[in-house]
């Protein structure tokens, strides 16, 4: 629900998507308070994410089978790496390439596989240094 709200309001300077157009293109999975509490019982660090990223992870963690998460939010990437989901993180560049889509304009740096790889490596390195202290 939070993800839908962010997409339709232009939160954080994103392009505003009209609600009817959004619902035609995207399936919205409602995340309720019980699901949030259940997920946070196993993953307390979900509380460190903004509402939209938290709900995205709550939904992803409850899914059965394969799933991937595409998003350049540093806190979300950190959550994924530190909780063992590094292999489920994918850049927009890699996702588009995997489905055979070539963007008409150059992707922003934070949408590239190189950028995501750097963020993951930095998070892992920071965690190793934290453990040494």
PDB file of N, CA and C in Angstrom, residues 10-13 25 37 46-47 54 59 62 70 77-78 106 114 116 129:
ATOM      1  N   UNK A  10       4.127  11.052  -6.258  1.00  0.00           N
ATOM      2  CA  UNK A  10       5.398  11.645  -6.662  1.00  0.00           C
ATOM      3  C   UNK A  10       6.337  11.816  -5.492  1.00  0.00           C
ATOM      4  N   UNK A  11       6.094  11.062  -4.401  1.00  0.00           N
ATOM      5  CA  UNK A  11       6.937  11.133  -3.213  1.00  0.00           C
ATOM      6  C   UNK A  11       8.398  10.969  -3.606  1.00  0.00           C
ATOM      7  N   UNK A  12       9.256  11.786  -3.031  1.00  0.00           N
ATOM      8  CA  UNK A  12      10.695  11.802  -3.303  1.00  0.00           C
ATOM      9  C   UNK A  12      10.982  12.143  -4.767  1.00  0.00           C
ATOM     10  N   UNK A  13      10.156  13.017  -5.332  1.00  0.00           N
ATOM     11  CA  UNK A  13      10.381  13.580  -6.668  1.00  0.00           C
ATOM     12  C   UNK A  13      10.287  12.547  -7.783  1.00  0.00           C
ATOM     13  N   UNK A  25      -1.578  -1.326 -14.644  1.00  0.00           N
ATOM     14  CA  UNK A  25      -0.264  -1.855 -14.985  1.00  0.00           C
ATOM     15  C   UNK A  25       0.400  -2.651 -13.865  1.00  0.00           C
ATOM     16  N   UNK A  37       4.155  -6.970  11.633  1.00  0.00           N
ATOM     17  CA  UNK A  37       4.615  -7.443  12.941  1.00  0.00           C
ATOM     18  C   UNK A  37       5.258  -8.820  12.849  1.00  0.00           C
ATOM     19  N   UNK A  46      13.858  -4.328   9.773  1.00  0.00           N
ATOM     20  CA  UNK A  46      12.839  -3.766   8.873  1.00  0.00           C
ATOM     21  C   UNK A  46      12.381  -2.397   9.379  1.00  0.00           C
ATOM     22  N   UNK A  47      12.438  -2.200  10.688  1.00  0.00           N
ATOM     23  CA  UNK A  47      12.010  -0.935  11.281  1.00  0.00           C
ATOM     24  C   UNK A  47      12.884   0.235  10.832  1.00  0.00           C
ATOM     25  N   UNK A  54       9.874  -0.911   3.525  1.00  0.00           N
ATOM     26  CA  UNK A  54       9.524  -1.924   4.535  1.00  0.00           C
ATOM     27  C   UNK A  54       8.412  -2.833   4.020  1.00  0.00           C
ATOM     28  N   UNK A  59       6.321  -7.975   2.022  1.00  0.00           N
ATOM     29  CA  UNK A  59       5.645  -8.771   0.999  1.00  0.00           C
ATOM     30  C   UNK A  59       6.605  -9.796   0.388  1.00  0.00           C
ATOM     31  N   UNK A  62       7.378 -12.856   2.472  1.00  0.00           N
ATOM     32  CA  UNK A  62       6.251 -13.785   2.640  1.00  0.00           C
ATOM     33  C   UNK A  62       5.970 -14.593   1.375  1.00  0.00           C
ATOM     34  N   UNK A  70      14.149  -5.082  -7.183  1.00  0.00           N
ATOM     35  CA  UNK A  70      14.861  -4.069  -7.948  1.00  0.00           C
ATOM     36  C   UNK A  70      14.559  -2.708  -7.327  1.00  0.00           C
ATOM     37  N   UNK A  77      18.884  -2.036   0.199  1.00  0.00           N
ATOM     38  CA  UNK A  77      19.977  -2.895  -0.256  1.00  0.00           C
ATOM     39  C   UNK A  77      20.729  -3.453   0.944  1.00  0.00           C
ATOM     40  N   UNK A  78      20.995  -2.600   1.909  1.00  0.00           N
ATOM     41  CA  UNK A  78      21.706  -3.037   3.113  1.00  0.00           C
ATOM     42  C   UNK A  78      20.905  -4.113   3.841  1.00  0.00           C
ATOM     43  N   UNK A 106      19.681   6.924 -21.601  1.00  0.00           N
ATOM     44  CA  UNK A 106      20.695   6.354 -20.718  1.00  0.00           C
ATOM     45  C   UNK A 106      20.151   6.263 -19.291  1.00  0.00           C
ATOM     46  N   UNK A 114      26.716  -1.938 -12.225  1.00  0.00           N
ATOM     47  CA  UNK A 114      27.992  -1.537 -11.610  1.00  0.00           C
ATOM     48  C   UNK A 114      27.738  -0.827 -10.279  1.00  0.00           C
ATOM     49  N   UNK A 116      25.055  -1.009  -8.303  1.00  0.00           N
ATOM     50  CA  UNK A 116      24.527  -1.955  -7.315  1.00  0.00           C
ATOM     51  C   UNK A 116      25.640  -2.853  -6.790  1.00  0.00           C
ATOM     52  N   UNK A 129      34.346  -5.044   8.716  1.00  0.00           N
ATOM     53  CA  UNK A 129      35.071  -4.151   9.624  1.00  0.00           C
ATOM     54  C   UNK A 129      34.323  -3.973  10.943  1.00  0.00           C
TER      55      UNK A 129
END
